[in-house]
PDB file of C-alpha atoms and ligand atoms in Angstrom:
ATOM      1  CA  MET A  41      51.196 144.966 131.661  1.00 89.00           C
ATOM      2  CA  ARG A  42      52.478 141.903 133.557  1.00 94.00           C
ATOM      3  CA  TYR A  43      53.533 138.574 132.026  1.00 96.00           C
ATOM      4  CA  SER A  44      54.087 134.951 132.853  1.00 97.00           C
ATOM      5  CA  VAL A  45      56.277 133.574 130.015  1.00 98.00           C
ATOM      6  CA  ALA A  46      57.047 129.856 129.628  1.00 98.00           C
ATOM      7  CA  ASN A  47      60.279 129.177 127.821  1.00 98.00           C
ATOM      8  CA  TRP A  48      60.277 125.523 126.998  1.00 98.00           C
ATOM      9  CA  LYS A  49      63.755 125.796 125.440  1.00 98.00           C
ATOM     10  CA  MET A  50      64.479 122.496 123.528  1.00 98.00           C
ATOM     11  CA  ASN A  51      61.866 120.546 125.512  1.00 98.00           C
ATOM     12  CA  LEU A  52      58.197 119.653 125.364  1.00 98.00           C
ATOM     13  CA  PRO A  53      55.811 119.355 128.335  1.00 98.00           C
ATOM     14  CA  PRO A  54      55.501 115.723 129.354  1.00 98.00           C
ATOM     15  CA  GLU A  55      51.645 116.075 129.656  1.00 98.00           C
ATOM     16  CA  GLY A  56      51.440 116.908 125.952  1.00 98.00           C
ATOM     17  CA  ILE A  57      51.026 120.211 124.226  1.00 98.00           C
ATOM     18  CA  ALA A  58      47.255 120.117 123.833  1.00 98.00           C
ATOM     19  CA  ALA A  59      46.617 119.240 127.548  1.00 98.00           C
ATOM     20  CA  TYR A  60      49.144 121.873 128.600  1.00 98.00           C
ATOM     21  CA  CYS A  61      47.510 124.623 126.610  1.00 97.00           C
ATOM     22  CA  ALA A  62      44.085 123.711 127.809  1.00 96.00           C
ATOM     23  CA  ALA A  63      45.078 123.943 131.384  1.00 96.00           C
ATOM     24  CA  LEU A  64      46.626 127.307 130.971  1.00 95.00           C
ATOM     25  CA  ALA A  65      43.969 128.720 128.653  1.00 93.00           C
ATOM     26  CA  ALA A  66      41.303 127.840 131.244  1.00 91.00           C
ATOM     27  CA  ALA A  67      43.231 129.970 133.761  1.00 85.00           C
ATOM     28  CA  ALA A  68      44.174 132.866 131.470  1.00 82.00           C
ATOM     29  CA  GLY A  69      41.215 135.125 132.684  1.00 76.00           C
ATOM     30  CA  ASP A  70      42.040 138.718 133.635  1.00 70.00           C
ATOM     31  CA  GLY A  71      45.433 138.021 135.257  1.00 74.00           C
ATOM     32  CA  PRO A  72      48.834 138.819 133.766  1.00 83.00           C
ATOM     33  CA  ARG A  73      49.391 137.749 130.242  1.00 93.00           C
ATOM     34  CA  LEU A  74      50.317 134.070 129.686  1.00 96.00           C
ATOM     35  CA  VAL A  75      52.800 133.589 126.863  1.00 97.00           C
ATOM     36  CA  VAL A  76      54.333 130.294 125.708  1.00 98.00           C
ATOM     37  CA  ALA A  77      57.680 129.954 123.804  1.00 98.00           C
ATOM     38  CA  PRO A  78      57.782 126.506 122.335  1.00 98.00           C
ATOM     39  CA  PRO A  79      60.479 125.213 119.943  1.00 98.00           C
ATOM     40  CA  PHE A  80      59.783 126.579 116.414  1.00 98.00           C
ATOM     41  CA  PRO A  81      58.024 123.478 114.914  1.00 97.00           C
ATOM     42  CA  TYR A  82      55.322 123.601 117.613  1.00 98.00           C
ATOM     43  CA  LEU A  83      54.389 127.343 117.330  1.00 97.00           C
ATOM     44  CA  HIS A  84      51.123 126.532 115.598  1.00 96.00           C
ATOM     45  CA  GLU A  85      50.123 124.016 118.297  1.00 97.00           C
ATOM     46  CA  ILE A  86      49.846 126.697 121.020  1.00 97.00           C
ATOM     47  CA  ARG A  87      46.134 127.409 121.313  1.00 93.00           C
ATOM     48  CA  GLY A  88      44.385 129.993 123.422  1.00 93.00           C
ATOM     49  CA  LEU A  89      47.525 131.624 124.655  1.00 95.00           C
ATOM     50  CA  ALA A  90      49.989 134.242 123.379  1.00 96.00           C
ATOM     51  CA  VAL A  91      52.906 132.708 121.545  1.00 97.00           C
ATOM     52  CA  ALA A  92      56.614 133.650 121.412  1.00 98.00           C
ATOM     53  CA  GLY A  93      59.482 132.514 119.298  1.00 98.00           C
ATOM     54  CA  GLN A  94      62.639 131.611 121.234  1.00 98.00           C
ATOM     55  CA  ASN A  95      64.893 133.515 118.813  1.00 98.00           C
ATOM     56  CA  CYS A  96      64.793 135.001 115.269  1.00 98.00           C
ATOM     57  CA  ALA A  97      67.267 135.720 112.501  1.00 98.00           C
ATOM     58  CA  GLU A  98      68.937 139.117 112.297  1.00 98.00           C
ATOM     59  CA  LYS A  99      68.255 139.207 108.442  1.00 98.00           C
ATOM     60  CA  ALA A 100      64.955 139.488 106.715  1.00 97.00           C
ATOM     61  CA  SER A 101      65.415 136.551 104.326  1.00 97.00           C
ATOM     62  CA  GLY A 102      68.062 134.859 102.243  1.00 98.00           C
ATOM     63  CA  ALA A 103      70.571 132.000 102.211  1.00 98.00           C
ATOM     64  CA  PHE A 104      70.828 131.492 106.046  1.00 98.00           C
ATOM     65  CA  THR A 105      70.450 127.788 106.467  1.00 98.00           C
ATOM     66  CA  GLY A 106      68.660 126.849 109.715  1.00 97.00           C
ATOM     67  CA  GLU A 107      67.491 130.379 110.537  1.00 98.00           C
ATOM     68  CA  ILE A 108      63.916 131.589 111.066  1.00 98.00           C
ATOM     69  CA  SER A 109      62.882 135.194 110.183  1.00 98.00           C
ATOM     70  CA  ALA A 110      60.837 137.538 112.308  1.00 98.00           C
ATOM     71  CA  ALA A 111      58.242 137.700 109.543  1.00 98.00           C
ATOM     72  CA  MET A 112      57.905 133.848 109.540  1.00 98.00           C
ATOM     73  CA  LEU A 113      57.322 133.900 113.258  1.00 98.00           C
ATOM     74  CA  ARG A 114      54.664 136.435 112.843  1.00 97.00           C
ATOM     75  CA  GLU A 115      53.089 134.495 110.090  1.00 96.00           C
ATOM     76  CA  ARG A 116      52.911 131.437 112.378  1.00 95.00           C
ATOM     77  CA  GLY A 117      51.059 133.466 114.993  1.00 95.00           C
ATOM     78  CA  ALA A 118      53.828 134.645 117.239  1.00 97.00           C
ATOM     79  CA  GLN A 119      53.298 138.021 118.946  1.00 97.00           C
ATOM     80  CA  PHE A 120      56.554 137.956 120.984  1.00 98.00           C
ATOM     81  CA  VAL A 121      60.116 136.772 120.447  1.00 98.00           C
ATOM     82  CA  ILE A 122      62.738 136.113 123.152  1.00 98.00           C
ATOM     83  CA  LEU A 123      66.034 137.777 122.152  1.00 98.00           C
ATOM     84  CA  GLY A 124      69.444 137.745 123.714  1.00 98.00           C
ATOM     85  CA  HIS A 125      68.853 134.822 126.009  1.00 98.00           C
ATOM     86  CA  SER A 126      72.026 133.955 127.869  1.00 97.00           C
ATOM     87  CA  GLU A 127      72.007 130.471 126.333  1.00 97.00           C
ATOM     88  CA  ARG A 128      72.098 132.168 122.812  1.00 98.00           C
ATOM     89  CA  ARG A 129      74.805 134.525 123.982  1.00 97.00           C
ATOM     90  CA  THR A 130      77.055 131.998 125.698  1.00 96.00           C
ATOM     91  CA  LEU A 131      76.478 128.631 123.902  1.00 97.00           C
ATOM     92  CA  PHE A 132      75.903 130.141 120.423  1.00 97.00           C
ATOM     93  CA  GLY A 133      78.133 133.133 120.628  1.00 97.00           C
ATOM     94  CA  GLU A 134      75.490 135.835 119.884  1.00 97.00           C
ATOM     95  CA  THR A 135      76.948 139.262 120.225  1.00 97.00           C
ATOM     96  CA  ASP A 136      75.389 142.533 121.475  1.00 96.00           C
ATOM     97  CA  ALA A 137      75.501 143.827 117.915  1.00 96.00           C
ATOM     98  CA  GLN A 138      73.599 140.791 116.536  1.00 97.00           C
ATOM     99  CA  ILE A 139      71.007 141.103 119.268  1.00 97.00           C
ATOM    100  CA  ALA A 140      70.532 144.784 118.448  1.00 96.00           C
ATOM    101  CA  ARG A 141      69.868 143.823 114.827  1.00 96.00           C
ATOM    102  CA  LYS A 142      67.436 141.126 115.895  1.00 97.00           C
ATOM    103  CA  LEU A 143      65.663 143.534 118.110  1.00 96.00           C
ATOM    104  CA  ALA A 144      65.300 145.989 115.317  1.00 95.00           C
ATOM    105  CA  ILE A 145      63.965 143.441 112.834  1.00 96.00           C
ATOM    106  CA  ALA A 146      61.516 142.012 115.364  1.00 97.00           C
ATOM    107  CA  LEU A 147      60.007 145.416 115.979  1.00 95.00           C
ATOM    108  CA  GLU A 148      59.922 146.173 112.197  1.00 95.00           C
ATOM    109  CA  ASN A 149      57.846 142.949 111.854  1.00 96.00           C
ATOM    110  CA  GLY A 150      55.412 143.803 114.612  1.00 96.00           C
ATOM    111  CA  LEU A 151      56.704 141.421 117.209  1.00 97.00           C
ATOM    112  CA  THR A 152      57.278 142.391 120.786  1.00 96.00           C
ATOM    113  CA  PRO A 153      60.848 141.468 121.769  1.00 97.00           C
ATOM    114  CA  ILE A 154      61.423 139.934 125.219  1.00 98.00           C
ATOM    115  CA  LEU A 155      65.010 141.185 125.559  1.00 97.00           C
ATOM    116  CA  CYS A 156      67.037 139.116 128.043  1.00 98.00           C
ATOM    117  CA  ILE A 157      69.914 140.630 129.975  1.00 98.00           C
ATOM    118  CA  GLY A 158      71.900 139.131 132.817  1.00 97.00           C
ATOM    119  CA  GLU A 159      75.273 139.008 134.417  1.00 96.00           C
ATOM    120  CA  ASP A 160      77.380 136.051 135.310  1.00 95.00           C
ATOM    121  CA  LEU A 161      78.660 135.243 138.776  1.00 93.00           C
ATOM    122  CA  ASN A 162      82.032 136.954 138.324  1.00 93.00           C
ATOM    123  CA  VAL A 163      80.404 140.232 137.350  1.00 95.00           C
ATOM    124  CA  ARG A 164      77.852 139.886 140.264  1.00 94.00           C
ATOM    125  CA  ASP A 165      80.660 139.121 142.773  1.00 92.00           C
ATOM    126  CA  SER A 166      82.746 142.020 141.599  1.00 95.00           C
ATOM    127  CA  GLY A 167      79.964 144.430 142.217  1.00 95.00           C
ATOM    128  CA  ARG A 168      79.670 145.423 138.566  1.00 97.00           C
ATOM    129  CA  ALA A 169      76.292 143.836 137.804  1.00 96.00           C
ATOM    130  CA  GLU A 170      74.282 147.095 137.380  1.00 96.00           C
ATOM    131  CA  ALA A 171      76.780 148.662 135.027  1.00 97.00           C
ATOM    132  CA  PHE A 172      77.033 145.498 133.038  1.00 98.00           C
ATOM    133  CA  LEU A 173      73.183 145.290 132.596  1.00 97.00           C
ATOM    134  CA  ALA A 174      73.126 148.944 131.646  1.00 97.00           C
ATOM    135  CA  ASP A 175      75.714 148.224 128.902  1.00 97.00           C
ATOM    136  CA  GLN A 176      73.722 145.276 127.575  1.00 97.00           C
ATOM    137  CA  LEU A 177      70.630 147.524 127.407  1.00 95.00           C
ATOM    138  CA  LYS A 178      72.496 150.393 125.683  1.00 94.00           C
ATOM    139  CA  ALA A 179      73.917 148.007 123.142  1.00 95.00           C
ATOM    140  CA  ALA A 180      70.529 146.532 122.313  1.00 93.00           C
ATOM    141  CA  ALA A 181      68.888 149.927 122.095  1.00 90.00           C
ATOM    142  CA  ALA A 182      71.501 151.154 119.579  1.00 88.00           C
ATOM    143  CA  GLY A 183      69.962 149.189 116.732  1.00 78.00           C
ATOM    144  CA  VAL A 184      66.366 150.308 117.227  1.00 85.00           C
ATOM    145  CA  THR A 185      64.708 152.965 115.227  1.00 81.00           C
ATOM    146  CA  ASN A 186      61.150 151.595 115.115  1.00 78.00           C
ATOM    147  CA  GLY A 187      58.425 152.116 117.733  1.00 81.00           C
ATOM    148  CA  GLY A 188      56.614 149.232 119.464  1.00 85.00           C
ATOM    149  CA  ASP A 189      56.592 147.563 122.809  1.00 91.00           C
ATOM    150  CA  VAL A 190      59.614 145.896 124.474  1.00 95.00           C
ATOM    151  CA  VAL A 191      59.646 143.633 127.498  1.00 96.00           C
ATOM    152  CA  ILE A 192      62.893 143.258 129.386  1.00 97.00           C
ATOM    153  CA  ALA A 193      63.710 140.080 131.223  1.00 98.00           C
ATOM    154  CA  TYR A 194      66.462 140.141 133.931  1.00 97.00           C
ATOM    155  CA  GLU A 195      67.971 136.672 133.994  1.00 96.00           C
ATOM    156  CA  PRO A 196      71.102 136.465 135.985  1.00 96.00           C
ATOM    157  CA  ILE A 197      73.203 133.645 134.436  1.00 95.00           C
ATOM    158  CA  TRP A 198      74.146 132.148 137.812  1.00 92.00           C
ATOM    159  CA  ALA A 199      70.385 131.544 138.485  1.00 91.00           C
ATOM    160  CA  ILE A 200      69.453 129.833 135.250  1.00 88.00           C
ATOM    161  CA  GLY A 201      68.815 126.141 135.624  1.00 83.00           C
ATOM    162  CA  THR A 202      70.933 125.981 138.684  1.00 85.00           C
ATOM    163  CA  GLY A 203      68.323 125.928 141.430  1.00 80.00           C
ATOM    164  CA  ARG A 204      70.011 129.029 142.882  1.00 79.00           C
ATOM    165  CA  ASN A 205      67.417 131.827 142.390  1.00 77.00           C
ATOM    166  CA  ALA A 206      68.062 135.469 143.270  1.00 84.00           C
ATOM    167  CA  THR A 207      66.602 136.586 146.624  1.00 91.00           C
ATOM    168  CA  GLY A 208      63.532 138.860 146.558  1.00 93.00           C
ATOM    169  CA  LYS A 209      65.742 141.740 147.700  1.00 94.00           C
ATOM    170  CA  LEU A 210      68.405 141.414 145.096  1.00 94.00           C
ATOM    171  CA  CYS A 211      65.766 140.898 142.412  1.00 94.00           C
ATOM    172  CA  ALA A 212      63.896 144.038 143.503  1.00 95.00           C
ATOM    173  CA  GLU A 213      67.033 146.108 143.631  1.00 96.00           C
ATOM    174  CA  THR A 214      68.261 144.958 140.263  1.00 96.00           C
ATOM    175  CA  THR A 215      64.908 145.468 138.733  1.00 96.00           C
ATOM    176  CA  GLN A 216      64.975 149.084 139.995  1.00 96.00           C
ATOM    177  CA  ALA A 217      68.462 149.564 138.478  1.00 96.00           C
ATOM    178  CA  VAL A 218      67.296 148.134 135.156  1.00 96.00           C
ATOM    179  CA  ARG A 219      64.386 150.527 135.072  1.00 95.00           C
ATOM    180  CA  GLU A 220      66.722 153.444 135.823  1.00 94.00           C
ATOM    181  CA  SER A 221      69.016 152.345 133.012  1.00 94.00           C
ATOM    182  CA  VAL A 222      66.083 152.286 130.651  1.00 93.00           C
ATOM    183  CA  ARG A 223      65.157 155.733 131.678  1.00 92.00           C
ATOM    184  CA  ARG A 224      68.693 156.984 131.132  1.00 91.00           C
ATOM    185  CA  PHE A 225      69.692 155.135 127.972  1.00 89.00           C
ATOM    186  CA  TRP A 226      66.384 154.318 126.306  1.00 87.00           C
ATOM    187  CA  PRO A 227      63.986 156.965 127.406  1.00 84.00           C
ATOM    188  CA  GLU A 228      61.431 156.333 124.614  1.00 80.00           C
ATOM    189  CA  ARG A 229      60.840 152.842 126.051  1.00 78.00           C
ATOM    190  CA  TYR A 230      60.773 153.919 129.718  1.00 74.00           C
ATOM    191  CA  GLU A 231      57.051 154.451 130.092  1.00 79.00           C
ATOM    192  CA  ASN A 232      55.595 151.300 131.617  1.00 84.00           C
ATOM    193  CA  VAL A 233      58.355 149.059 130.411  1.00 92.00           C
ATOM    194  CA  PRO A 234      57.656 145.655 131.962  1.00 96.00           C
ATOM    195  CA  VAL A 235      60.721 144.099 133.693  1.00 96.00           C
ATOM    196  CA  LEU A 236      60.492 140.289 134.236  1.00 97.00           C
ATOM    197  CA  TYR A 237      62.699 138.034 136.320  1.00 96.00           C
ATOM    198  CA  GLY A 238      63.994 134.614 135.262  1.00 96.00           C
ATOM    199  CA  GLY A 239      66.258 132.089 136.819  1.00 95.00           C
ATOM    200  CA  SER A 240      65.140 128.948 138.805  1.00 93.00           C
ATOM    201  CA  VAL A 241      61.660 130.346 139.473  1.00 95.00           C
ATOM    202  CA  THR A 242      59.490 127.675 141.195  1.00 96.00           C
ATOM    203  CA  PRO A 243      56.159 127.673 143.086  1.00 96.00           C
ATOM    204  CA  ASP A 244      58.330 127.463 146.215  1.00 95.00           C
ATOM    205  CA  ASN A 245      60.291 130.625 145.793  1.00 94.00           C
ATOM    206  CA  VAL A 246      57.819 132.782 143.895  1.00 95.00           C
ATOM    207  CA  THR A 247      56.128 134.281 146.948  1.00 94.00           C
ATOM    208  CA  GLU A 248      59.500 135.787 148.105  1.00 94.00           C
ATOM    209  CA  LEU A 249      60.185 137.120 144.626  1.00 94.00           C
ATOM    210  CA  VAL A 250      56.897 138.925 144.282  1.00 94.00           C
ATOM    211  CA  ALA A 251      56.781 140.232 147.779  1.00 92.00           C
ATOM    212  CA  GLU A 252      58.851 143.359 147.088  1.00 90.00           C
ATOM    213  CA  GLY A 253      56.343 144.467 144.440  1.00 89.00           C
ATOM    214  CA  GLU A 254      58.922 145.457 141.848  1.00 92.00           C
ATOM    215  CA  ILE A 255      58.825 142.748 139.194  1.00 94.00           C
ATOM    216  CA  ASP A 256      56.262 142.560 136.321  1.00 95.00           C
ATOM    217  CA  GLY A 257      56.368 138.876 135.828  1.00 96.00           C
ATOM    218  CA  PHE A 258      58.493 135.857 135.200  1.00 97.00           C
ATOM    219  CA  LEU A 259      60.356 134.138 132.371  1.00 98.00           C
ATOM    220  CA  VAL A 260      60.316 130.530 133.489  1.00 98.00           C
ATOM    221  CA  GLY A 261      62.327 127.606 132.070  1.00 98.00           C
ATOM    222  CA  GLY A 262      62.313 124.255 133.903  1.00 97.00           C
ATOM    223  CA  ALA A 263      59.180 124.781 135.976  1.00 98.00           C
ATOM    224  CA  SER A 264      57.250 125.990 132.941  1.00 98.00           C
ATOM    225  CA  LEU A 265      57.178 122.415 131.481  1.00 98.00           C
ATOM    226  CA  ASP A 266      54.559 121.447 134.045  1.00 98.00           C
ATOM    227  CA  SER A 267      51.245 123.314 133.576  1.00 98.00           C
ATOM    228  CA  GLY A 268      50.458 123.018 137.335  1.00 97.00           C
ATOM    229  CA  LYS A 269      53.839 124.478 138.394  1.00 98.00           C
ATOM    230  CA  PHE A 270      53.676 127.245 135.793  1.00 98.00           C
ATOM    231  CA  LEU A 271      50.122 128.171 136.818  1.00 96.00           C
ATOM    232  CA  ALA A 272      51.096 128.322 140.465  1.00 96.00           C
ATOM    233  CA  ILE A 273      53.955 130.754 139.569  1.00 96.00           C
ATOM    234  CA  HIS A 274      51.416 132.745 137.419  1.00 95.00           C
ATOM    235  CA  ARG A 275      48.805 132.923 140.160  1.00 93.00           C
ATOM    236  CA  ALA A 276      51.470 134.355 142.643  1.00 93.00           C
ATOM    237  CA  LEU A 277      51.429 137.455 140.444  1.00 92.00           C
ATOM    238  CA  GLY A 278      47.817 138.109 141.316  1.00 86.00           C
ATOM    239  CA  LYS A 279      45.395 140.079 139.232  1.00 73.00           C
ATOM    240  CA  GLU A 280      46.406 142.592 136.525  1.00 66.00           C
TER     241      GLU A 280
HETATM  242  P1  13P B 190      65.130 128.045 134.564  1.00 76.04           P
HETATM  243  O1  13P B 190      63.739 128.520 135.089  1.00 76.04           O
HETATM  244  O2  13P B 190      65.060 126.653 134.122  1.00 76.04           O
HETATM  245  O3  13P B 190      66.183 128.404 135.499  1.00 76.04           O
HETATM  246  O4  13P B 190      65.416 128.834 133.266  1.00 76.04           O
HETATM  247  C1  13P B 190      65.274 130.257 133.258  1.00 76.04           C
HETATM  248  C2  13P B 190      65.423 130.707 131.860  1.00 76.04           C
HETATM  249  O5  13P B 190      66.379 130.669 131.265  1.00 76.04           O
HETATM  250  C3  13P B 190      64.089 131.159 131.137  1.00 76.04           C
HETATM  251  O6  13P B 190      64.365 131.796 129.968  1.00 76.04           O
END
């Protein structure tokens, strides 16, 4: 299965949610799966498309002001949840252990986690990126006992919102390395695990990114706020 995932972050599409969803739903067809991750209060406004939460709590319920549980996301129609996004890790201090607990609770509640992993520029430049990504995967896998699908999104921190996307070659090599790490450290998830790429994906660079034939789709931030740009990225993935 391949995916085009729109992560709106804390933004809304300027064209309006209804117009955005109508444009995407009309194009959904038999291509890769279109998934939209809006801010929490807008989950129920996403029509005709699969819905993802941008995060969930690591606990099932209780006195956790400001948190949203996996069960609540499910109840509001989400089938997916983005977990371990680098903005959650770096800006909000989420740890590998917390992400592992979130992954487990998401799966227990029937959500498909979109697990984000990614290295910063220091790690990349020091040649340790593949080992770093393997460690993030291992740490996340440690909390999981339930079955269910998992999607992995490789999002190098140096490419997020910077306009500096990974080259097609780097992206393909890293995707292969991520798959190999899943095979070694999380063998029960290996079969057909989709590995997406995210980081400054636009209609202009998408052709180079898909050319190597390794990635299973995209997790798109900035360019996903415009239905036309997001659809152009989606179409570059071709038919399922
Ligand atoms: P940009 O596409 O804005 O770089 O964001 C990528 C991202 O973080 C998606 O989750």
